mmCIF file of C-alpha atoms in Angstrom:
data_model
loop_
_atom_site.group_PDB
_atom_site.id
_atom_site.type_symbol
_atom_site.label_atom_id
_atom_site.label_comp_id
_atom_site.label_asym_id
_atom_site.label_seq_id
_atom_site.Cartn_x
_atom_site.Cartn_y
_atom_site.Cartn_z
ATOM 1 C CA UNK A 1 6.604 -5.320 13.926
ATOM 2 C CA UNK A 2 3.046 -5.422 15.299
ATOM 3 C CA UNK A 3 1.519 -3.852 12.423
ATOM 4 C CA UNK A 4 0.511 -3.959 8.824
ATOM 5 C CA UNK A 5 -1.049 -0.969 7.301
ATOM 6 C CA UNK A 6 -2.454 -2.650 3.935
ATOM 7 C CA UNK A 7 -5.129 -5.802 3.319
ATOM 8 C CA UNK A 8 -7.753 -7.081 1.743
ATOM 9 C CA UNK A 9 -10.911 -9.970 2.374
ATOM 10 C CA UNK A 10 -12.417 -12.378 0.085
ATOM 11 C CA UNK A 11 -15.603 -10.748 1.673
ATOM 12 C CA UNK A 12 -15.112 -7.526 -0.210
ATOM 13 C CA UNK A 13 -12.282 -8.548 -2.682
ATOM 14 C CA UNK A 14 -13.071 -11.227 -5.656
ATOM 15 C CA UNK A 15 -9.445 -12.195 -5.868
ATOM 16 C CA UNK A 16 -8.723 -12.714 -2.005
ATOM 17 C CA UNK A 17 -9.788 -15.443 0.469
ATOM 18 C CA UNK A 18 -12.115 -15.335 3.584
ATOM 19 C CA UNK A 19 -14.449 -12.221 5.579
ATOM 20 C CA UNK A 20 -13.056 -9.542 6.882
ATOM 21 C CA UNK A 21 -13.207 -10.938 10.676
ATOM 22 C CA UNK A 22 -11.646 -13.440 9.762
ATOM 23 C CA UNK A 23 -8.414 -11.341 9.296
ATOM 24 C CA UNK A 24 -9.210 -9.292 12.365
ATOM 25 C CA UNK A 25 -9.397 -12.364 14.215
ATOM 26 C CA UNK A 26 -6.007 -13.805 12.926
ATOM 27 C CA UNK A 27 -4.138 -10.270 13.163
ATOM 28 C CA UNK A 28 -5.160 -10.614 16.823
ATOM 29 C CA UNK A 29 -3.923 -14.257 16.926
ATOM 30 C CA UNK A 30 -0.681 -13.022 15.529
ATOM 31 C CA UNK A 31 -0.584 -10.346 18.396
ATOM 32 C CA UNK A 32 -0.684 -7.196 15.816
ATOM 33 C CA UNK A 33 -1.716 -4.193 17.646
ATOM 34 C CA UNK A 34 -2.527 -2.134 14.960
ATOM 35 C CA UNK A 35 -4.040 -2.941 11.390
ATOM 36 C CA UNK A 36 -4.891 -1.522 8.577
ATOM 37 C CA UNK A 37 -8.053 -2.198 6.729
ATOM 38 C CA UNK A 38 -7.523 -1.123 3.140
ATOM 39 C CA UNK A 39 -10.071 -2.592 1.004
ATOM 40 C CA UNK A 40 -9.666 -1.559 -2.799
ATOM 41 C CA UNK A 41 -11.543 1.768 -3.981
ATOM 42 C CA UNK A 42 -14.219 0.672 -5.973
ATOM 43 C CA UNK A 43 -13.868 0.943 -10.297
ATOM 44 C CA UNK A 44 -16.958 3.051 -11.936
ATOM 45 C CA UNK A 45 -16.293 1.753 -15.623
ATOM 46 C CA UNK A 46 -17.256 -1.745 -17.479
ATOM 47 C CA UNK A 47 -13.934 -2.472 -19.481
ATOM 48 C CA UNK A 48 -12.207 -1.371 -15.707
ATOM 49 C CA UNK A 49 -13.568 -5.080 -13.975
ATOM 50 C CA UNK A 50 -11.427 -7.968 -13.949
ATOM 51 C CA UNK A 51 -12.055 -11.050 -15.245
ATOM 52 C CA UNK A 52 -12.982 -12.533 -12.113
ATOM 53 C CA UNK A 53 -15.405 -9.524 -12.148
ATOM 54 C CA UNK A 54 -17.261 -10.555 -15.321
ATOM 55 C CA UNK A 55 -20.690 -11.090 -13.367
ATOM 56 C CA UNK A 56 -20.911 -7.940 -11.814
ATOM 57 C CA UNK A 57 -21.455 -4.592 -12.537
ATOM 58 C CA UNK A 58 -19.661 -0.711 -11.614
ATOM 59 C CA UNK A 59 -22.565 -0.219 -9.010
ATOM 60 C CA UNK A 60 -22.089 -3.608 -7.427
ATOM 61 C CA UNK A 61 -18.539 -2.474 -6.414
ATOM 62 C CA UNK A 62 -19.662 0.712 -5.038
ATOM 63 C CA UNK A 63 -22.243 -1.265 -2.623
ATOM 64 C CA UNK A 64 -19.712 -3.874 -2.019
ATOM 65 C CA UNK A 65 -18.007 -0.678 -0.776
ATOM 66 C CA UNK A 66 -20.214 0.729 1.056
ATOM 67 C CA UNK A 67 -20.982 -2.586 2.919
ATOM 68 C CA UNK A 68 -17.366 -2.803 3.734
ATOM 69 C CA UNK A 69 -16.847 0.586 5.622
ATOM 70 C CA UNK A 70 -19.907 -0.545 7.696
ATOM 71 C CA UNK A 71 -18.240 -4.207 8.546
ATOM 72 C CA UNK A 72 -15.004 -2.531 9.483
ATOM 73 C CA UNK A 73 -16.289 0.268 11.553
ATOM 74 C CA UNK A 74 -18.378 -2.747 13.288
ATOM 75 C CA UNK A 75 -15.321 -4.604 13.870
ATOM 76 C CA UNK A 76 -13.420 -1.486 14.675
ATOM 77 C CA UNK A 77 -15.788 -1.219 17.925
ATOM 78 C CA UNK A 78 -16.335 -4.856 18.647
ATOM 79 C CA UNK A 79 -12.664 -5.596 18.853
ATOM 80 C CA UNK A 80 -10.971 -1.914 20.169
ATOM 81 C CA UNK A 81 -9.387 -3.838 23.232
ATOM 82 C CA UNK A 82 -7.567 -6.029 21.207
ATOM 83 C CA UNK A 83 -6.154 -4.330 18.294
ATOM 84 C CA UNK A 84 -6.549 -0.529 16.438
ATOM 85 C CA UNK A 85 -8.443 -0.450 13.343
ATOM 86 C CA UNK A 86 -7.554 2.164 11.310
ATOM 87 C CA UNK A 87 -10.036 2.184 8.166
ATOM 88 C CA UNK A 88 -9.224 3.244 4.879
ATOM 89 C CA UNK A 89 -8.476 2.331 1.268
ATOM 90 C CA UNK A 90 -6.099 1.463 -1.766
ATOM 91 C CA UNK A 91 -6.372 3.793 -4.877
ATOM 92 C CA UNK A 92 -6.181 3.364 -8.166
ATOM 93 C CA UNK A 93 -5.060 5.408 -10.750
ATOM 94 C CA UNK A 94 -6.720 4.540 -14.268
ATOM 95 C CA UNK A 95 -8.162 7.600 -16.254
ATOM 96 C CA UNK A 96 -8.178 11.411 -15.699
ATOM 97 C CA UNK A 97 -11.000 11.240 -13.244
ATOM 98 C CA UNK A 98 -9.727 8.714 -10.889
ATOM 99 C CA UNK A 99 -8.348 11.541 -8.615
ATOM 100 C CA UNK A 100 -12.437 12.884 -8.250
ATOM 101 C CA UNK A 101 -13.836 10.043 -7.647
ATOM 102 C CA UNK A 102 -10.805 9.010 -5.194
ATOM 103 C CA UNK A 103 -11.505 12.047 -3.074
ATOM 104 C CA UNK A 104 -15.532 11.952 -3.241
ATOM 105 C CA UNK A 105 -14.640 7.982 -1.715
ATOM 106 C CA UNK A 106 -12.696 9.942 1.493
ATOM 107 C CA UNK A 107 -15.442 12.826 1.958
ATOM 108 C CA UNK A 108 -18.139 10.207 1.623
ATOM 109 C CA UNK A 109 -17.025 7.724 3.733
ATOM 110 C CA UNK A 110 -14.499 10.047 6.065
ATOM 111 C CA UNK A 111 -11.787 7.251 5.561
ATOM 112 C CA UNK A 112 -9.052 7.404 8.327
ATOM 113 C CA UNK A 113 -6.157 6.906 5.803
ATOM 114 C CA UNK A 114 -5.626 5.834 1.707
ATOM 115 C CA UNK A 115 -2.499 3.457 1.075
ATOM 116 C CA UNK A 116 -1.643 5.486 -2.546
ATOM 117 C CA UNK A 117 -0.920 2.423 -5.185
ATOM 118 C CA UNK A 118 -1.198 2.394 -8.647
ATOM 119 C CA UNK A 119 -2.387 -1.026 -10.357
ATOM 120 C CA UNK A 120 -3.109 0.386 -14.319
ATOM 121 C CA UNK A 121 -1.405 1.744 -17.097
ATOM 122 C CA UNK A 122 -2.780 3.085 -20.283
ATOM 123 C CA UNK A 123 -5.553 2.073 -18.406
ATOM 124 C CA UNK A 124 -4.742 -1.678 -18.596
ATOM 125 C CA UNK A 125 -3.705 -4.050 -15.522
ATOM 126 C CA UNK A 126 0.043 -4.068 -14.608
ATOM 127 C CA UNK A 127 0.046 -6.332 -12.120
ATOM 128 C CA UNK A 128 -3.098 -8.708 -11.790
ATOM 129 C CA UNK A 129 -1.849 -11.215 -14.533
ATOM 130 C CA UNK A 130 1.111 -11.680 -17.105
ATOM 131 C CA UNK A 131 -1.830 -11.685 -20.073
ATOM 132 C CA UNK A 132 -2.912 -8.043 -18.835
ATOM 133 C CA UNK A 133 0.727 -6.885 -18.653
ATOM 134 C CA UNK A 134 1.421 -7.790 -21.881
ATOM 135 C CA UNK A 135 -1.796 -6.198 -23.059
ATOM 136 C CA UNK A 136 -0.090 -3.116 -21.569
ATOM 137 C CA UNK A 137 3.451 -3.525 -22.587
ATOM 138 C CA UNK A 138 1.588 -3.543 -26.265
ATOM 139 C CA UNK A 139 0.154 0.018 -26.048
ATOM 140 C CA UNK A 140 3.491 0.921 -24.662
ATOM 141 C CA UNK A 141 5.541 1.180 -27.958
ATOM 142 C CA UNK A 142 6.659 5.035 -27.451
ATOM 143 C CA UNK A 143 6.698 7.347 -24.438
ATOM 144 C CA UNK A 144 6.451 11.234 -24.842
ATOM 145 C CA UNK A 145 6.920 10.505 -28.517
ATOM 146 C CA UNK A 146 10.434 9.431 -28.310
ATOM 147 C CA UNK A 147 11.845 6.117 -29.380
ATOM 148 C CA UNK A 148 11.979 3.915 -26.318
ATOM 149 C CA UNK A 149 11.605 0.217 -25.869
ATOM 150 C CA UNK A 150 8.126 -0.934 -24.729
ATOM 151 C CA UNK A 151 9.702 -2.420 -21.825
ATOM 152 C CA UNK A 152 11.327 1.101 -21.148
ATOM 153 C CA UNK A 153 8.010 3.042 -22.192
ATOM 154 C CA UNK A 154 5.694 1.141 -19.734
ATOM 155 C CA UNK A 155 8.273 1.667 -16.548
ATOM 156 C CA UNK A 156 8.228 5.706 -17.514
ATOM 157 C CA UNK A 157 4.319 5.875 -17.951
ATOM 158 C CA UNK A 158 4.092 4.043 -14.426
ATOM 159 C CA UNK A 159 6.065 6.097 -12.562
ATOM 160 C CA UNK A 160 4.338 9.016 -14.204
ATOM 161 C CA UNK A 161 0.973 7.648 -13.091
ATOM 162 C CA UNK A 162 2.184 6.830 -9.387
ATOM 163 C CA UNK A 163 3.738 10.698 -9.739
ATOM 164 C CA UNK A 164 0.387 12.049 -10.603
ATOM 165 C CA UNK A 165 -1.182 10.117 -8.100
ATOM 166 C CA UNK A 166 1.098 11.026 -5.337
ATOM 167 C CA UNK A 167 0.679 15.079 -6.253
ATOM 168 C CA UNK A 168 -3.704 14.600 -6.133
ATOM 169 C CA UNK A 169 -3.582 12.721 -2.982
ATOM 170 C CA UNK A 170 -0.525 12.785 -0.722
ATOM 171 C CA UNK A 171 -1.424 9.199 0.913
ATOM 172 C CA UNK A 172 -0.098 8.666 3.976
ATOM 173 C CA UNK A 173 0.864 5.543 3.190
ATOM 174 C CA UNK A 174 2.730 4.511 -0.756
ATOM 175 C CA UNK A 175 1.676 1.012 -1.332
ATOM 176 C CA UNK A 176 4.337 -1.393 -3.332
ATOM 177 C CA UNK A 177 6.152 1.202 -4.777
ATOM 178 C CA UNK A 178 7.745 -0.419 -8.062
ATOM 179 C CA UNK A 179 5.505 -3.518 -8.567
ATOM 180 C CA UNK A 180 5.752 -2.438 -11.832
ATOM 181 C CA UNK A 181 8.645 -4.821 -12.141
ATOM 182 C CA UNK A 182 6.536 -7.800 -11.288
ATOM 183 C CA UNK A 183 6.692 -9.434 -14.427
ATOM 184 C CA UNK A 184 9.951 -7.447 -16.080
ATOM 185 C CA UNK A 185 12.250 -8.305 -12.879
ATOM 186 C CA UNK A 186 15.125 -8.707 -14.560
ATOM 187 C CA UNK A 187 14.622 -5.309 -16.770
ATOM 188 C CA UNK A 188 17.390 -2.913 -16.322
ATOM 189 C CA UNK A 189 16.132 0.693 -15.089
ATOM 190 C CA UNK A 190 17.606 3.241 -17.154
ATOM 191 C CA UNK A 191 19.162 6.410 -16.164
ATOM 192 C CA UNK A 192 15.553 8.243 -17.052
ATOM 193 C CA UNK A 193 13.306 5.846 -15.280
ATOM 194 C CA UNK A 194 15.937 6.535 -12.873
ATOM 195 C CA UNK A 195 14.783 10.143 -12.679
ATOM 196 C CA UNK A 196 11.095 9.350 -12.356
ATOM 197 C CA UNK A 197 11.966 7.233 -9.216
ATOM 198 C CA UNK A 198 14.200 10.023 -7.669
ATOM 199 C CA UNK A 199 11.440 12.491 -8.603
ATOM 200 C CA UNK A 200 8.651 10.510 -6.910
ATOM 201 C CA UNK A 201 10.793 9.461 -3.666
ATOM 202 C CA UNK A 202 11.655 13.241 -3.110
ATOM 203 C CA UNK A 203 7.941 14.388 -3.393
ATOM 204 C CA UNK A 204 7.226 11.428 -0.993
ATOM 205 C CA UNK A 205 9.174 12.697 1.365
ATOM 206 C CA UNK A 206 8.348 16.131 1.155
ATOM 207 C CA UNK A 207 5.050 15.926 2.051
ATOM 208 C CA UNK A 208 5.949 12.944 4.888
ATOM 209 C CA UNK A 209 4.555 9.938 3.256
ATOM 210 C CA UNK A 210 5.717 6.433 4.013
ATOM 211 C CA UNK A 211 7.575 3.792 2.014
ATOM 212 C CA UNK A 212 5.783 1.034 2.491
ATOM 213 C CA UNK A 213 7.814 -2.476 2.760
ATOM 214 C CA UNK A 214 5.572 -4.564 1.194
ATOM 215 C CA UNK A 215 6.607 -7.974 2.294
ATOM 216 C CA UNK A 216 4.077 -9.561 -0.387
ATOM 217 C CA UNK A 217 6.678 -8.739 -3.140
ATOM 218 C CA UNK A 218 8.711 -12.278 -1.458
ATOM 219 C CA UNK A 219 5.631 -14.218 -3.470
ATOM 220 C CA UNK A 220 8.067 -12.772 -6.973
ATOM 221 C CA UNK A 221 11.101 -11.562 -5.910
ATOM 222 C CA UNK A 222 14.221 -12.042 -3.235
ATOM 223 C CA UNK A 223 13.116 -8.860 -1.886
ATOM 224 C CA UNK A 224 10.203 -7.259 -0.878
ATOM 225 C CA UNK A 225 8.682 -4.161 -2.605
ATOM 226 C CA UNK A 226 10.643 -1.529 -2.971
ATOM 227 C CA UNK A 227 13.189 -4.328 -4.479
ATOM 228 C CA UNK A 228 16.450 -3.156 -2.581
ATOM 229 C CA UNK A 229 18.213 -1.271 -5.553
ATOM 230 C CA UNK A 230 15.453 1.533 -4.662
ATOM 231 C CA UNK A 231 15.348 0.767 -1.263
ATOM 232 C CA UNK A 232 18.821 1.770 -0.932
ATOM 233 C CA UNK A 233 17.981 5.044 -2.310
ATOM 234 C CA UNK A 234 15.126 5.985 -0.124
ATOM 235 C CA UNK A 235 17.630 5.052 2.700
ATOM 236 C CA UNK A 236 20.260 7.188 1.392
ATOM 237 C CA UNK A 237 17.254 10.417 1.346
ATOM 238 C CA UNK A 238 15.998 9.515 4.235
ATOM 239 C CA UNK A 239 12.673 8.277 3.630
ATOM 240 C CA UNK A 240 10.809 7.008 6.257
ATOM 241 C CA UNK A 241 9.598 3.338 6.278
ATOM 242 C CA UNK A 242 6.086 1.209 7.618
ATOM 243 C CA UNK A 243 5.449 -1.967 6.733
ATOM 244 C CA UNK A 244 2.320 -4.295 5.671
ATOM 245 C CA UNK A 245 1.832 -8.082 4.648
ATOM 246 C CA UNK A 246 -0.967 -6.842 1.837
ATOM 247 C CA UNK A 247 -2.731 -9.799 3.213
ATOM 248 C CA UNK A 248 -5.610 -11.678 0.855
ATOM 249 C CA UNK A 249 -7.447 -13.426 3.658
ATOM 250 C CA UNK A 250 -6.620 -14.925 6.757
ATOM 251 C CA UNK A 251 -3.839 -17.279 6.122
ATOM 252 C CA UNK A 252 -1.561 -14.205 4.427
ATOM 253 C CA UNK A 253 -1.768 -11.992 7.274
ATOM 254 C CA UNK A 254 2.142 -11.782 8.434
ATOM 255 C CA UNK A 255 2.699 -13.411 5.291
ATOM 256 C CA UNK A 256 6.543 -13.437 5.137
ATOM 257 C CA UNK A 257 7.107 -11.413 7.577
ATOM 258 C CA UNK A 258 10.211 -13.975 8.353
ATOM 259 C CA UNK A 259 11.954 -12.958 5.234
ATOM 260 C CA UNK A 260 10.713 -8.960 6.052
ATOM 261 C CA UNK A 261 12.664 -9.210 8.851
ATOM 262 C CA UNK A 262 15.734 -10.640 7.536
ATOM 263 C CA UNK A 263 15.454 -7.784 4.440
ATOM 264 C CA UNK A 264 14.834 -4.988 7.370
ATOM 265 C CA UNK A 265 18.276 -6.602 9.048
ATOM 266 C CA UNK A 266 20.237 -6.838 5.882
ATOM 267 C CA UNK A 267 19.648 -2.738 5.598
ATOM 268 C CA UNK A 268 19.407 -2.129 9.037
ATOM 269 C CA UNK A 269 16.338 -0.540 9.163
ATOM 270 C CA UNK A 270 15.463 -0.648 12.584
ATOM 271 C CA UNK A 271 13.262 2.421 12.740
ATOM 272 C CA UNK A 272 9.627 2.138 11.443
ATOM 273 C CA UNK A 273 6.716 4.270 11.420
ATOM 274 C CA UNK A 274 3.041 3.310 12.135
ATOM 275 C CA UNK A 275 -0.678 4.843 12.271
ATOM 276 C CA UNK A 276 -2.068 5.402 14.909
ATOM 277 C CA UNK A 277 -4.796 7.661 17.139
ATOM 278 C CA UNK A 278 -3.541 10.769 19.128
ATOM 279 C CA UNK A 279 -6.500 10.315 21.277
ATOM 280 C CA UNK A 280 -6.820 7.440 22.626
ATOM 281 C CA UNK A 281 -3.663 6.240 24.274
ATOM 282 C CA UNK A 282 -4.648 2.209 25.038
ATOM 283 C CA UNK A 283 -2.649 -0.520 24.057
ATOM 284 C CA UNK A 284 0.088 2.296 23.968
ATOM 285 C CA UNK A 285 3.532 0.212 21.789
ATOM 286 C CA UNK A 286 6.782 0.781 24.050
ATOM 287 C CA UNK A 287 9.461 2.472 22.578
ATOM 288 C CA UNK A 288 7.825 5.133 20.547
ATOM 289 C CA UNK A 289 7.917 8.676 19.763
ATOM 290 C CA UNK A 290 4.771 10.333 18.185
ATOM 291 C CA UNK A 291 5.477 12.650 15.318
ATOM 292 C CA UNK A 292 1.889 14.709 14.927
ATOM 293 C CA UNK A 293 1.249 15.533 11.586
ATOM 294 C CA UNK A 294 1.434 19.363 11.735
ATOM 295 C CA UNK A 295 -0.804 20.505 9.191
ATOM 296 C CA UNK A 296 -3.786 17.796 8.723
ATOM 297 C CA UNK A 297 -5.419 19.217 5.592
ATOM 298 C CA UNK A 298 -1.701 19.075 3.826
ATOM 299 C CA UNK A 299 -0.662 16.006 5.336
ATOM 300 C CA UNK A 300 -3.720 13.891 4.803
ATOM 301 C CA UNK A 301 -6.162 13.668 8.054
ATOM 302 C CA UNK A 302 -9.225 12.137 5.755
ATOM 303 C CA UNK A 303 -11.845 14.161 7.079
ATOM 304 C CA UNK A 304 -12.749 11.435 10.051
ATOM 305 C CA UNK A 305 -13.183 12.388 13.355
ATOM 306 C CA UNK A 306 -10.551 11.258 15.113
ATOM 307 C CA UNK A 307 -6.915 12.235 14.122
ATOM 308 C CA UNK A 308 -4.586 10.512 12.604
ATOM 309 C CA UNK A 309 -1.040 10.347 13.421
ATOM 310 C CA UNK A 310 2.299 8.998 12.642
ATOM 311 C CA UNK A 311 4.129 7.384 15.110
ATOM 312 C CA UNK A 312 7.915 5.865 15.264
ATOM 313 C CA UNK A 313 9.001 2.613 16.917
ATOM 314 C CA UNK A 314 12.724 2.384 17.306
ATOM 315 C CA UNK A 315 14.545 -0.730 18.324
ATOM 316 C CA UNK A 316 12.243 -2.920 15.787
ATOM 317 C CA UNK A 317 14.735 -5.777 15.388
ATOM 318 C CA UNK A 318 14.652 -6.222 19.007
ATOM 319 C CA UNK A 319 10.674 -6.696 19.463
ATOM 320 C CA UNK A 320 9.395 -9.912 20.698
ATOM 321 C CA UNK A 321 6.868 -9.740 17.986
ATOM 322 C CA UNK A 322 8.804 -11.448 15.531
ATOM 323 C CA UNK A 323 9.625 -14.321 17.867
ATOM 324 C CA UNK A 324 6.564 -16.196 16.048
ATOM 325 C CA UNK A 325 8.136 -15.485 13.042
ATOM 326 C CA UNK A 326 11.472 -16.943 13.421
#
């Protein structure tokens, strides 16, 4: 569909390609009418950079930050008759604190939206490279101080981190919901990791969060994230689905959104939900019916002054967006 709710720029991202028009620019090309700028929340600790980090420092993130809310609200403006901006960013859930400094990021900066993901556990990488997962998987050896495989012991602490997340923030928007299983994808779930993904799915869609089909999990997998054994269950609860190419610069924008649309056919999900404005009606998508977020402060307006809302497109297999595609 014409919209992606999650990306990144080599301009403000060390491990993605090109500036931040540069994706504008090709999300336009690609006739997207709305997208989602949702540049990682800066990390405030040392051992918390990544390698590819290793020459800068906490407070260079934070202005790297702050420079990219300015760029997007610039592009926001410059390009409103083309495509809807909506500016937020990805979380991270590392250490006790996170959730503070998460919510001092939206007050600050009065982000639009926050695409809730989780990228650490026991405050280790899960899913930047195999070396830092298996650092992980090593501090996994028990969970809850029960006898459990570290396979088994890492899955459980994720969920529990994504849970914890999910209960501080309520994002509008759940970014790759198992990449957990990026480098385990042939580890078997068990009936109590199981129960941590029913947990968190109900919660999502208690508070009206959306699943995010994530068609960057196509890079690892057959499917995209959620891999379609928990797809199937958010189906079967009725959870309520957006999707987003998690783009890393301008040549993965609508990155595979070919196979997307084959995996939203094979389910036949052809009902997706979007961002978007409830005041400002231009570039209005056919089809649609808005469904305003009834209680803002609950539901996760971000402080900004213009309102955000969820809107449904129906008919989704039909558009002639994915013509290009096919």
């Amino acid at each position: 569909m014409p919209f992606s709710l999650h990306s990144h720029s080599g301009q403000f991202c060390e491990h993605a390609t090109g500036n931040l028009e540069e994706i504008v620019q090709e999300a336009i090309k690609k006739k997207f009418l709305i997208y989602g700028l949702s540049e990682h929340c800066p990390r405030n600790r040392v051992q918390d950079l990544y390698p590819e980090e290793s020459h800068l420092q906490p407070s260079d993130l934070s202005k790297t930050f702050s420079e990219f809310i300015i760029e997007a609200c610039r592009l926001q403006e410059k390009y409103k008759s083309h495509i809807k901006l909506i500016v937020g960013l990805e979380t991270e859930n590392i250490t006790d604190s996170t959730t503070t400094e998460m919510l001092d990021l939206i007050s600050k900066y009065k982000l639009e939206y926050i695409v809730g993901s989780v990228h650490h556990v026991h405050e280790t990488p899960i899913d930047f490279d195999e070396k830092t997962f298996e650092i992980a998987l090593s501090k996994s050896s028990s969970y809850d101080d029960n006898s459990y495989s570290p396979e088994e012991s890492l899955f459980l602490s994720y969920f529990d981190s994504q849970y914890q997340m999910l209960q501080h923030l309520k994002p509008i928007v759940v970014g790759h919901f198992d990449v957990i299983r990026i480098y385990r994808p042939k580890f078997l779930l068990t009936n109590l990791i199981w129960k941590k993904i029913e947990r968190n799915i109900d919660f999502i869609i208690n508070y009206g969060g959306l699943f995010e089909i994530n068609s960057a999990g196509f890079k690892y997998f057959t499917d995209a994230y959620p891999l379609r054994d928990i797809l199937k269950l958010i189906i079967q609860k009725g959870g309520k689905f957006t999707i987003s190419d998690d783009s890393h610069g301008p040549l993965k924008v609508g990155q595979n959104y070919d196979q997307l649309y084959n995996y939203l056919k094979e389910f036949n999900i052809d009902t997706l939900h979007y961002l978007d404005y409830d005041d400002d009606d231009e570039n209005e998508i056919d089809e649609i019916d808005e469904i305003i977020i009834k209680d803002k402060e609950e539901k996760g307006d971000l402080g900004s002054g213009r309102k955000i809302v969820i809107k449904e497109m129906r008919n989704v297999l039909k558009h002639s967006f994915w013509n290009q595609f096919l």
